[in-house]
JSON list of C-alpha atoms in Angstrom, two decimals:
[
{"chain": "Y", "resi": 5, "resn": "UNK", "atom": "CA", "xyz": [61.11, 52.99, 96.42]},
{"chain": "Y", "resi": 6, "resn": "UNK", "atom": "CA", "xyz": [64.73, 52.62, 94.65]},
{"chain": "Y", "resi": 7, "resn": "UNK", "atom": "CA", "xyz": [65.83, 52.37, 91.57]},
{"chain": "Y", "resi": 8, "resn": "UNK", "atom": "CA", "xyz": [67.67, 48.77, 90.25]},
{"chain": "Y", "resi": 9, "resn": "UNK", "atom": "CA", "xyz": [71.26, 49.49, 89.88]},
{"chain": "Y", "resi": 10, "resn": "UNK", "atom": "CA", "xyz": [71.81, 48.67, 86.16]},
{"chain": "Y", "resi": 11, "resn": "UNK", "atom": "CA", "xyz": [75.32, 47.95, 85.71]},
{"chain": "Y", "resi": 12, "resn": "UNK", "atom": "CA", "xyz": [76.68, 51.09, 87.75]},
{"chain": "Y", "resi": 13, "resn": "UNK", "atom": "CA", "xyz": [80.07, 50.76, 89.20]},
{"chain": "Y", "resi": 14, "resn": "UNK", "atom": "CA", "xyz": [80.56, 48.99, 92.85]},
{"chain": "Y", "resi": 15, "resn": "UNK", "atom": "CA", "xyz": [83.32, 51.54, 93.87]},
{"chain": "Y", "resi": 16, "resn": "UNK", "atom": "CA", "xyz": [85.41, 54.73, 93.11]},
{"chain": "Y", "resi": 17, "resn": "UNK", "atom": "CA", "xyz": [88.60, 52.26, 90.92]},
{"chain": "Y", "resi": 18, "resn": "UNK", "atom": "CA", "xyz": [86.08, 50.83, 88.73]},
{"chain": "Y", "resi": 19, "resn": "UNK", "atom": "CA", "xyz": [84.22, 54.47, 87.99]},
{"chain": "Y", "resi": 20, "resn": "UNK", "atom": "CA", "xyz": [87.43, 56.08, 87.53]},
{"chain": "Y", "resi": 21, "resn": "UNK", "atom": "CA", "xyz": [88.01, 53.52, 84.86]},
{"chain": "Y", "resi": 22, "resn": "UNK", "atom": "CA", "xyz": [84.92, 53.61, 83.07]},
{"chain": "Y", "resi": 23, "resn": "UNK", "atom": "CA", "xyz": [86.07, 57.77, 83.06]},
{"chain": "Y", "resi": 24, "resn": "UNK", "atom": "CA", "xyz": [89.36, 57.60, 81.56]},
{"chain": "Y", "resi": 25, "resn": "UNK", "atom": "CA", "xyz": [88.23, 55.30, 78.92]},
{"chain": "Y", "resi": 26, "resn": "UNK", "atom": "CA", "xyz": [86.35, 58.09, 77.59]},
{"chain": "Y", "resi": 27, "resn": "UNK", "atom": "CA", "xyz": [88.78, 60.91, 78.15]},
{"chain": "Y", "resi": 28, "resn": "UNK", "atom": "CA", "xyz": [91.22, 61.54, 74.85]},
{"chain": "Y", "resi": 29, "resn": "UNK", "atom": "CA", "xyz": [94.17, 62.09, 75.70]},
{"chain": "Y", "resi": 30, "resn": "UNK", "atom": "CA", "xyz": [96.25, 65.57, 75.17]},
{"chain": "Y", "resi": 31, "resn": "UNK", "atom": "CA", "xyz": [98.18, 65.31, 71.88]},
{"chain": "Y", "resi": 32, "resn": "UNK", "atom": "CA", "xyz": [100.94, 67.40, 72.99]},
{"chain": "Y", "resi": 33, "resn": "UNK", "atom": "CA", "xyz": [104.39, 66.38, 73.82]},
{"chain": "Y", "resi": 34, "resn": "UNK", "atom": "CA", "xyz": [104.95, 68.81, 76.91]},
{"chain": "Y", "resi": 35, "resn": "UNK", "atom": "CA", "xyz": [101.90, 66.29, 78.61]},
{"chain": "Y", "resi": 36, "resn": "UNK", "atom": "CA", "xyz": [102.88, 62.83, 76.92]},
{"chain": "Y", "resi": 37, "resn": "UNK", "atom": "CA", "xyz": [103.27, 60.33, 80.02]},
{"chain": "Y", "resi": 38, "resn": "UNK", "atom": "CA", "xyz": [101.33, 62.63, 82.29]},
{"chain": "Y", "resi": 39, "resn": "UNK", "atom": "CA", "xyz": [98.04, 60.75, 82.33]},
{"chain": "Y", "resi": 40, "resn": "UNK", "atom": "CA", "xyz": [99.58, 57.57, 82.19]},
{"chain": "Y", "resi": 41, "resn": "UNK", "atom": "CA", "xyz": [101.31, 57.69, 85.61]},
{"chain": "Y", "resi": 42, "resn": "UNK", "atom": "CA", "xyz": [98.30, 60.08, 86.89]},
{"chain": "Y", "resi": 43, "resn": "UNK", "atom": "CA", "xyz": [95.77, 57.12, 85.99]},
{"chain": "Y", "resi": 44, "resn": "UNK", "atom": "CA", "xyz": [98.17, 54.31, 87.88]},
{"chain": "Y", "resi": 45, "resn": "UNK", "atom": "CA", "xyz": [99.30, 56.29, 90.73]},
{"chain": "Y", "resi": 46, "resn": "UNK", "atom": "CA", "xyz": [97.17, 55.26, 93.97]},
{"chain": "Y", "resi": 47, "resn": "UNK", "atom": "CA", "xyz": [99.59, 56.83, 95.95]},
{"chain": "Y", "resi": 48, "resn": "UNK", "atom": "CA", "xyz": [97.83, 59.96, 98.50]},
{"chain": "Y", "resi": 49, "resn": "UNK", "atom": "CA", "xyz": [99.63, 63.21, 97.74]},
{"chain": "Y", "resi": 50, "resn": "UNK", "atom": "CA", "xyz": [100.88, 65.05, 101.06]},
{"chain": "Y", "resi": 51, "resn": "UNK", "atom": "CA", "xyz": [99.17, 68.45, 101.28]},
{"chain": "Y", "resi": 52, "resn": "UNK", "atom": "CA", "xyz": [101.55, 71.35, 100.56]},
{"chain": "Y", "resi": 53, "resn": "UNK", "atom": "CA", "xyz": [102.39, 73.34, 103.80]},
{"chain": "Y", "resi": 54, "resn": "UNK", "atom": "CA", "xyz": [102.27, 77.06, 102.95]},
{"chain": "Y", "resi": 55, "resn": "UNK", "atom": "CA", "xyz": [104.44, 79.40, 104.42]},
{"chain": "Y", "resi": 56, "resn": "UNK", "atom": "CA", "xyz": [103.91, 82.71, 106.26]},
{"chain": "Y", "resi": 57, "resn": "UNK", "atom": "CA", "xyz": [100.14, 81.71, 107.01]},
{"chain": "Y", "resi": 58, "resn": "UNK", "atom": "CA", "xyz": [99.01, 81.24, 110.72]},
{"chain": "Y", "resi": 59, "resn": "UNK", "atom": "CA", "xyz": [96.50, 78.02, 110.86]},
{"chain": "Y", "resi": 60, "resn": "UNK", "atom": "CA", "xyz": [93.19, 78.67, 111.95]},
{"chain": "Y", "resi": 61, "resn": "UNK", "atom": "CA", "xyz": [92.06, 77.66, 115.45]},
{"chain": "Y", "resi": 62, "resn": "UNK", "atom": "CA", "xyz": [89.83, 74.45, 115.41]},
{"chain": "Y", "resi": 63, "resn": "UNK", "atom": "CA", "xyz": [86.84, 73.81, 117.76]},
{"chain": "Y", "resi": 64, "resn": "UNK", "atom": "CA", "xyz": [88.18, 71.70, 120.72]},
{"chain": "Y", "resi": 65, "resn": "UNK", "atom": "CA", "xyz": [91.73, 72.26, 120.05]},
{"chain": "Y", "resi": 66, "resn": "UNK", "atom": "CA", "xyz": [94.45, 72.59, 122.95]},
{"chain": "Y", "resi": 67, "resn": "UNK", "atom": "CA", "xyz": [94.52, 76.56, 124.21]},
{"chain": "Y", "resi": 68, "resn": "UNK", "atom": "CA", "xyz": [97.94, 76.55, 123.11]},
{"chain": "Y", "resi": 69, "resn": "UNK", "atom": "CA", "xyz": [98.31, 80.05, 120.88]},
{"chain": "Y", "resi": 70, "resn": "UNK", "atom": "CA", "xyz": [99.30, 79.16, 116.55]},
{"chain": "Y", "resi": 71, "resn": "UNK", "atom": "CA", "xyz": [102.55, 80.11, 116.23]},
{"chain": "Y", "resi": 72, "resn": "UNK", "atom": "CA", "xyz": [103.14, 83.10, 114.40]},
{"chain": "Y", "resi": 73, "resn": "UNK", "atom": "CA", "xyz": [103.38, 84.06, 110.91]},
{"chain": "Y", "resi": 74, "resn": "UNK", "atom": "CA", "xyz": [107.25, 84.16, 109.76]},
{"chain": "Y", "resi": 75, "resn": "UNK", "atom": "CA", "xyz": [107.98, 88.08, 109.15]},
{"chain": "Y", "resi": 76, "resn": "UNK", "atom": "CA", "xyz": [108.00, 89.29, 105.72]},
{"chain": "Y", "resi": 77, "resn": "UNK", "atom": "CA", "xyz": [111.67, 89.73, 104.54]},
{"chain": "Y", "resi": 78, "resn": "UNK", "atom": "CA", "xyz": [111.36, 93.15, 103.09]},
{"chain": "Y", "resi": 79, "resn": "UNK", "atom": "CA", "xyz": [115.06, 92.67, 101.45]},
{"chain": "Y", "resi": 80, "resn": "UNK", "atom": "CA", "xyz": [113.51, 90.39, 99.33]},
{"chain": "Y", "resi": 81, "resn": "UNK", "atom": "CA", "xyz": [110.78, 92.20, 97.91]},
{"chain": "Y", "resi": 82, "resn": "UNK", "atom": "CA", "xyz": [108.35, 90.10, 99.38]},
{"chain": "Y", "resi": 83, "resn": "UNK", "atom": "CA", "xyz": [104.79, 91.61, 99.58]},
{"chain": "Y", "resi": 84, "resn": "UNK", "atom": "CA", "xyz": [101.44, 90.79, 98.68]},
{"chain": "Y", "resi": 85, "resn": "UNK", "atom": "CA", "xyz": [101.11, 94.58, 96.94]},
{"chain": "Y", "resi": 86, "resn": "UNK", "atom": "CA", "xyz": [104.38, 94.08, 95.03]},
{"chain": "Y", "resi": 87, "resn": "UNK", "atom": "CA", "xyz": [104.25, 92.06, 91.58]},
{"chain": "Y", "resi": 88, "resn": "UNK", "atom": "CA", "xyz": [107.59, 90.70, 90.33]},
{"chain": "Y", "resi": 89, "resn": "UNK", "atom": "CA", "xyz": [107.87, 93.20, 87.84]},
{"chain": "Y", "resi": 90, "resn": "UNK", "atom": "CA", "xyz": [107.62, 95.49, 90.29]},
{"chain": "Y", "resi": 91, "resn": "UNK", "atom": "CA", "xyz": [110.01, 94.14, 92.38]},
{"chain": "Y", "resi": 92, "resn": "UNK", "atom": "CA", "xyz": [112.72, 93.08, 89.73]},
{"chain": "Y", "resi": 93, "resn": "UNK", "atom": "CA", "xyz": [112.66, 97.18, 88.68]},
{"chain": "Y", "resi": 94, "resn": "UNK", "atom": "CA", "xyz": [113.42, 98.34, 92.32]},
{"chain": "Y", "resi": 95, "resn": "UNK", "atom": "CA", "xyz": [116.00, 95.91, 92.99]},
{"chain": "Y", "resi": 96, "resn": "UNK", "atom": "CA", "xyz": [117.61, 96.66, 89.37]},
{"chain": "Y", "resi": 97, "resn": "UNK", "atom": "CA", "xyz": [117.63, 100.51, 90.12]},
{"chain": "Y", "resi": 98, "resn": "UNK", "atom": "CA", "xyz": [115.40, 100.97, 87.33]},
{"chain": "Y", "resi": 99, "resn": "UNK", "atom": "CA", "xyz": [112.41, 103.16, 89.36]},
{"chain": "Y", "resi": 100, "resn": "UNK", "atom": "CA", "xyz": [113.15, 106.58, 89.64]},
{"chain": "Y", "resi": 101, "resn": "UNK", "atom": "CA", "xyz": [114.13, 108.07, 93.18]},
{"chain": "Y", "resi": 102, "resn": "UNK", "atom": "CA", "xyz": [112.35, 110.51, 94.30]},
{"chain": "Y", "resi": 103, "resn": "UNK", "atom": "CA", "xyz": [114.10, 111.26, 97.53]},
{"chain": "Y", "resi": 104, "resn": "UNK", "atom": "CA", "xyz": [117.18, 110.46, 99.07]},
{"chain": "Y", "resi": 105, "resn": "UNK", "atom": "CA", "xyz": [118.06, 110.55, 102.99]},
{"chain": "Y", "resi": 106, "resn": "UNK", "atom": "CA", "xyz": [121.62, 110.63, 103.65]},
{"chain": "Y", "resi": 107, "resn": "UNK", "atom": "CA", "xyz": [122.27, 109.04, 107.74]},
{"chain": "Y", "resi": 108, "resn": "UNK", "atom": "CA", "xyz": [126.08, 109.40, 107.44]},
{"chain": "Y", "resi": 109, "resn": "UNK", "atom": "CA", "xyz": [127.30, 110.55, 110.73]},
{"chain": "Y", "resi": 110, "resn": "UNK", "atom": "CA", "xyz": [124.15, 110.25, 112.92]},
{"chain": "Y", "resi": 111, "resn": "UNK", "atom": "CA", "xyz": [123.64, 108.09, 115.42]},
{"chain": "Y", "resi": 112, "resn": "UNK", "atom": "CA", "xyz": [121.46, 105.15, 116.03]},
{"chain": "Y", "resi": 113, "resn": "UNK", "atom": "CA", "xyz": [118.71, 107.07, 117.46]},
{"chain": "Y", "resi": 114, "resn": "UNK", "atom": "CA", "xyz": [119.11, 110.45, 115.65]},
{"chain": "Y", "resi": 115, "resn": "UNK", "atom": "CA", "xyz": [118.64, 108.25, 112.68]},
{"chain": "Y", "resi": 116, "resn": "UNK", "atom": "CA", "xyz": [116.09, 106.54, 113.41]},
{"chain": "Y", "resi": 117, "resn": "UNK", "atom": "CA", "xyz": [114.14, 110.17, 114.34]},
{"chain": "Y", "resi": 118, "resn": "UNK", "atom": "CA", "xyz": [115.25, 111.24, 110.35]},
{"chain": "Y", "resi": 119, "resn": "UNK", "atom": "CA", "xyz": [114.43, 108.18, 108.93]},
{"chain": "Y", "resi": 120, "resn": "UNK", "atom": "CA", "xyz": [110.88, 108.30, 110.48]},
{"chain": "Y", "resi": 121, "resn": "UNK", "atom": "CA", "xyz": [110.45, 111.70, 109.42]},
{"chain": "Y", "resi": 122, "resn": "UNK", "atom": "CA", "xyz": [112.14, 111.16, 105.95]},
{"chain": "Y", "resi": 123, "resn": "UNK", "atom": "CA", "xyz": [109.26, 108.25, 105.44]},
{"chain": "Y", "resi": 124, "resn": "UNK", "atom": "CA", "xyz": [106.16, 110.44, 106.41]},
{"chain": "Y", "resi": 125, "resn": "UNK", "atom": "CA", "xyz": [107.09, 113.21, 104.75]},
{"chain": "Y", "resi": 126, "resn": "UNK", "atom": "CA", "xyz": [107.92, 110.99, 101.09]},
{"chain": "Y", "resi": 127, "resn": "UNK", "atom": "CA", "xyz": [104.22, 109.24, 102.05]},
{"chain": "Y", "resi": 128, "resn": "UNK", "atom": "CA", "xyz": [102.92, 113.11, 102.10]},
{"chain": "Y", "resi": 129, "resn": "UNK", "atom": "CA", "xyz": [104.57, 114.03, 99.11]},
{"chain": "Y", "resi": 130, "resn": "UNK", "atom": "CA", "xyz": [102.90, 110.74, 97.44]},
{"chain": "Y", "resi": 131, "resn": "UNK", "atom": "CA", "xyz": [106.46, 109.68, 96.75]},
{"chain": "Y", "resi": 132, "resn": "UNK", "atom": "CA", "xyz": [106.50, 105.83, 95.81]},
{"chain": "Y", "resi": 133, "resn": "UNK", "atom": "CA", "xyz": [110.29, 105.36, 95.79]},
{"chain": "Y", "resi": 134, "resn": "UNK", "atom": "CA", "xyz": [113.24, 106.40, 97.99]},
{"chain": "Y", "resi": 135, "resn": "UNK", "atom": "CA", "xyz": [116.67, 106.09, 97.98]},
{"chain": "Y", "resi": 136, "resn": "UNK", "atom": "CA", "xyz": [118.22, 106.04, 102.28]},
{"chain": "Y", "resi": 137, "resn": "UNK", "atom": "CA", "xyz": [121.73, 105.85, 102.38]},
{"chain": "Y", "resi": 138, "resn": "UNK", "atom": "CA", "xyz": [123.15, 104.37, 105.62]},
{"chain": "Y", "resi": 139, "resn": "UNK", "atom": "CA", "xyz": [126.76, 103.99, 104.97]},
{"chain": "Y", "resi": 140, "resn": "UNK", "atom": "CA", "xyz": [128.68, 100.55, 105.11]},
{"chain": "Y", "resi": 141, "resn": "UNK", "atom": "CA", "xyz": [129.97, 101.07, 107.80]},
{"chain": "Y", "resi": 142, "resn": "UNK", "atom": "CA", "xyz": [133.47, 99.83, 109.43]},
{"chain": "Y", "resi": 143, "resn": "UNK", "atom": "CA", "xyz": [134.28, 96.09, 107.69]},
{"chain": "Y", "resi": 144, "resn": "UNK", "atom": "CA", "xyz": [130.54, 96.25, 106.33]},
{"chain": "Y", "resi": 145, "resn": "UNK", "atom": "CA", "xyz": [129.19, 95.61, 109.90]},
{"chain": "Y", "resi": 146, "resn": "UNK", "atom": "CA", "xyz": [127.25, 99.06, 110.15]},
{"chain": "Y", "resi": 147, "resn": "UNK", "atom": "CA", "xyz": [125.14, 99.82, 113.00]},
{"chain": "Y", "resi": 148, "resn": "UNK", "atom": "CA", "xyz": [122.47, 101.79, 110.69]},
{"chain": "Y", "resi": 149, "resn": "UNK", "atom": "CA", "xyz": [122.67, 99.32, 108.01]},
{"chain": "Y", "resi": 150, "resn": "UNK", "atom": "CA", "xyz": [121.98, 96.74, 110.41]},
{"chain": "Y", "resi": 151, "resn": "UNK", "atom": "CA", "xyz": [119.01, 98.35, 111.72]},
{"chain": "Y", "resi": 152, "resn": "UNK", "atom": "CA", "xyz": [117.41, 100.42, 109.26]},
{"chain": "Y", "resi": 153, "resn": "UNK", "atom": "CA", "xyz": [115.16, 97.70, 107.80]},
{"chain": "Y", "resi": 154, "resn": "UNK", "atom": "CA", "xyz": [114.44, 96.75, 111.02]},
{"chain": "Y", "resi": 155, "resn": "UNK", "atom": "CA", "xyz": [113.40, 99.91, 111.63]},
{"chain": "Y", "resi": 156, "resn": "UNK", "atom": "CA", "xyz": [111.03, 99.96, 108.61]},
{"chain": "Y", "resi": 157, "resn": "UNK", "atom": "CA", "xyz": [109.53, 96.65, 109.32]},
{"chain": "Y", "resi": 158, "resn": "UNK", "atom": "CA", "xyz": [108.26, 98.45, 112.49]},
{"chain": "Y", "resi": 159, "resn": "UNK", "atom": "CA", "xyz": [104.81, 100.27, 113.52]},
{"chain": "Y", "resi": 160, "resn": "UNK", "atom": "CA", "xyz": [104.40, 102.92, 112.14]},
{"chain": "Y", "resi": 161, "resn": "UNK", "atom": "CA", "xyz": [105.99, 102.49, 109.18]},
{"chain": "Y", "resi": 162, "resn": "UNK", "atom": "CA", "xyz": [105.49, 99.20, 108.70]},
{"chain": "Y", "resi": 163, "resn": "UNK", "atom": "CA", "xyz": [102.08, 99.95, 107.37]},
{"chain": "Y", "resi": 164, "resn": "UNK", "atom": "CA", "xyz": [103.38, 102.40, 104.32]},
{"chain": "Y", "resi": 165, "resn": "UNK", "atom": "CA", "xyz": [106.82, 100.69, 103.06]},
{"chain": "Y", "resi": 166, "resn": "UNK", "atom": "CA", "xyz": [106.04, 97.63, 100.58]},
{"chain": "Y", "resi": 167, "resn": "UNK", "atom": "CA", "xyz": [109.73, 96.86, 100.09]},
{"chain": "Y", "resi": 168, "resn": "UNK", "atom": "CA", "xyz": [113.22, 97.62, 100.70]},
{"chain": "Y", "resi": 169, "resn": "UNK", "atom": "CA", "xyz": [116.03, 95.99, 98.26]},
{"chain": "Y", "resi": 170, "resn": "UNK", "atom": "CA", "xyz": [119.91, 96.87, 98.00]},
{"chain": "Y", "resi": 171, "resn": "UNK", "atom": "CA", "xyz": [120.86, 99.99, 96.35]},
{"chain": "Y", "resi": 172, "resn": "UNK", "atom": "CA", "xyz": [122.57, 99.33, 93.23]},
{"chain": "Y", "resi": 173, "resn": "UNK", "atom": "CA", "xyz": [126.28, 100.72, 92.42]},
{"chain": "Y", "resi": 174, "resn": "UNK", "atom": "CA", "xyz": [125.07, 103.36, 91.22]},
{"chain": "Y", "resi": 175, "resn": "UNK", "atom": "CA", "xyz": [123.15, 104.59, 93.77]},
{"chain": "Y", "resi": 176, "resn": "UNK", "atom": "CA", "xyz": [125.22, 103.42, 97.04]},
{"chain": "Y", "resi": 177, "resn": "UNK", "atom": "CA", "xyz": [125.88, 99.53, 96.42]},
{"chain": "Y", "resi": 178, "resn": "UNK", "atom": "CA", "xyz": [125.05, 98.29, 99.80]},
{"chain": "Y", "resi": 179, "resn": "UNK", "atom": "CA", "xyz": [125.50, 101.35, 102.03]},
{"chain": "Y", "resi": 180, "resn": "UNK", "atom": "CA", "xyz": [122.22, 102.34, 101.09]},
{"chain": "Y", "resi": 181, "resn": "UNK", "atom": "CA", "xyz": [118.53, 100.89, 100.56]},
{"chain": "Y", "resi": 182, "resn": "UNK", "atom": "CA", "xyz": [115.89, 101.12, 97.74]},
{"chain": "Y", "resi": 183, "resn": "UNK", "atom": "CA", "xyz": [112.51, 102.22, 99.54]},
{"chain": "Y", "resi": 184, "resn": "UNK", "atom": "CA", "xyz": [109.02, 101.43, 97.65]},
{"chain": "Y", "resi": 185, "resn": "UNK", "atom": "CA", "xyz": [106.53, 102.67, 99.81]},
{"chain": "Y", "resi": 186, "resn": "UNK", "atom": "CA", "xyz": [102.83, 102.38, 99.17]},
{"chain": "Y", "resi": 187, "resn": "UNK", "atom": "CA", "xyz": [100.57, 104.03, 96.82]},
{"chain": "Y", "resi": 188, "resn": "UNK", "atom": "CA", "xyz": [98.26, 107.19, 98.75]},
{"chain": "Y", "resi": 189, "resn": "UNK", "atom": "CA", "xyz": [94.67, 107.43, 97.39]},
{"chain": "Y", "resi": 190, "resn": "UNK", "atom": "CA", "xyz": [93.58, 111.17, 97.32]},
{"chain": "Y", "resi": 191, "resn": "UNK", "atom": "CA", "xyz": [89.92, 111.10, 98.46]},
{"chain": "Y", "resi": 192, "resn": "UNK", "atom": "CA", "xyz": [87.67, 111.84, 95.95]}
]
């Protein structure tokens, strides 16, 4: 058996009026006009796209593969692990080095070799920030400091560097690269 209806609402407008007439509003200035073009906007809001995220597959969708995720840009600091203070302190200088690799005068693959080795042995160590100095090459176009955080963005390193940033003045300018790798948990 149902219940008479007494005096509810026919649709979603007139319930959303009977609810802001008993909402008071915000008394502060930073929201003043906020709920006055919230409660007269009918407008649908687009959905934000994020970035970096592959979509999930749906049921019954084409066999066509997602398109992958855009790479991290490492240059940038961008991480999940590394929080903007974090971040702002590395690219400022302001951690302290623990190791520096100089690659002046090796070639693409002999540095590549060091750097490799230079990373394992800093993860070892339980070394969270290194200094590798790559030179600016001839009219800034350098071979190594072309490929270097390419190189770190790679297996297997890509799995213990969180960030790379620009070497300040002090350290190299941009011959040479700021290298937060990530934290090592001694078993306990």
């Amino acid at each position: 058996m149902r219940k008479k209806d007494h005096g509810k609402p026919e649709n979603d407008e007139q319930l959303w009026e009977i609810v802001t007439r008993q909402v008071n509003p915000l008394k502060s200035a930073r929201y003043a006009g906020a709920t006055e073009k919230a409660a007269h906007s009918h407008k649908p809001v687009a959905p934000r796209k994020i970035v970096g995220r592959a979509s999930a597959p749906v049921m019954g969708s084409s066999p066509t593969p997602s398109p992958k995720a855009t790479p991290i840009d490492l240059r940038d600091g961008d991480h999940a692990g590394l929080d903007r203070t974090t971040r702002r302190k590395l690219s400022r200088g302001n951690l302290p080095v623990e190791a520096r690799l100089d690659l002046h005068g090796h070639n693409a693959q002999q540095a590549e070799t060091r750097l490799r080795s230079f990373i394992q042995q800093s993860i070892i160590l339980g070394y969270r920030c290194v200094l590798v100095i790559t030179g600016k090459g001839v009219r800034g176009e350098g071979v190594l400091r072309r490929h270097v955080p390419l190189w770190l963005k790679q297996p297997p390193l890509d799995n213990v560097v969180l960030a790379i940033s620009d070497a300040t003045p002090k350290d190299g300018g941009a011959g040479a690269i700021y290298v937060m790798l990530r934290r090592t948990r001694s078993p306990k």
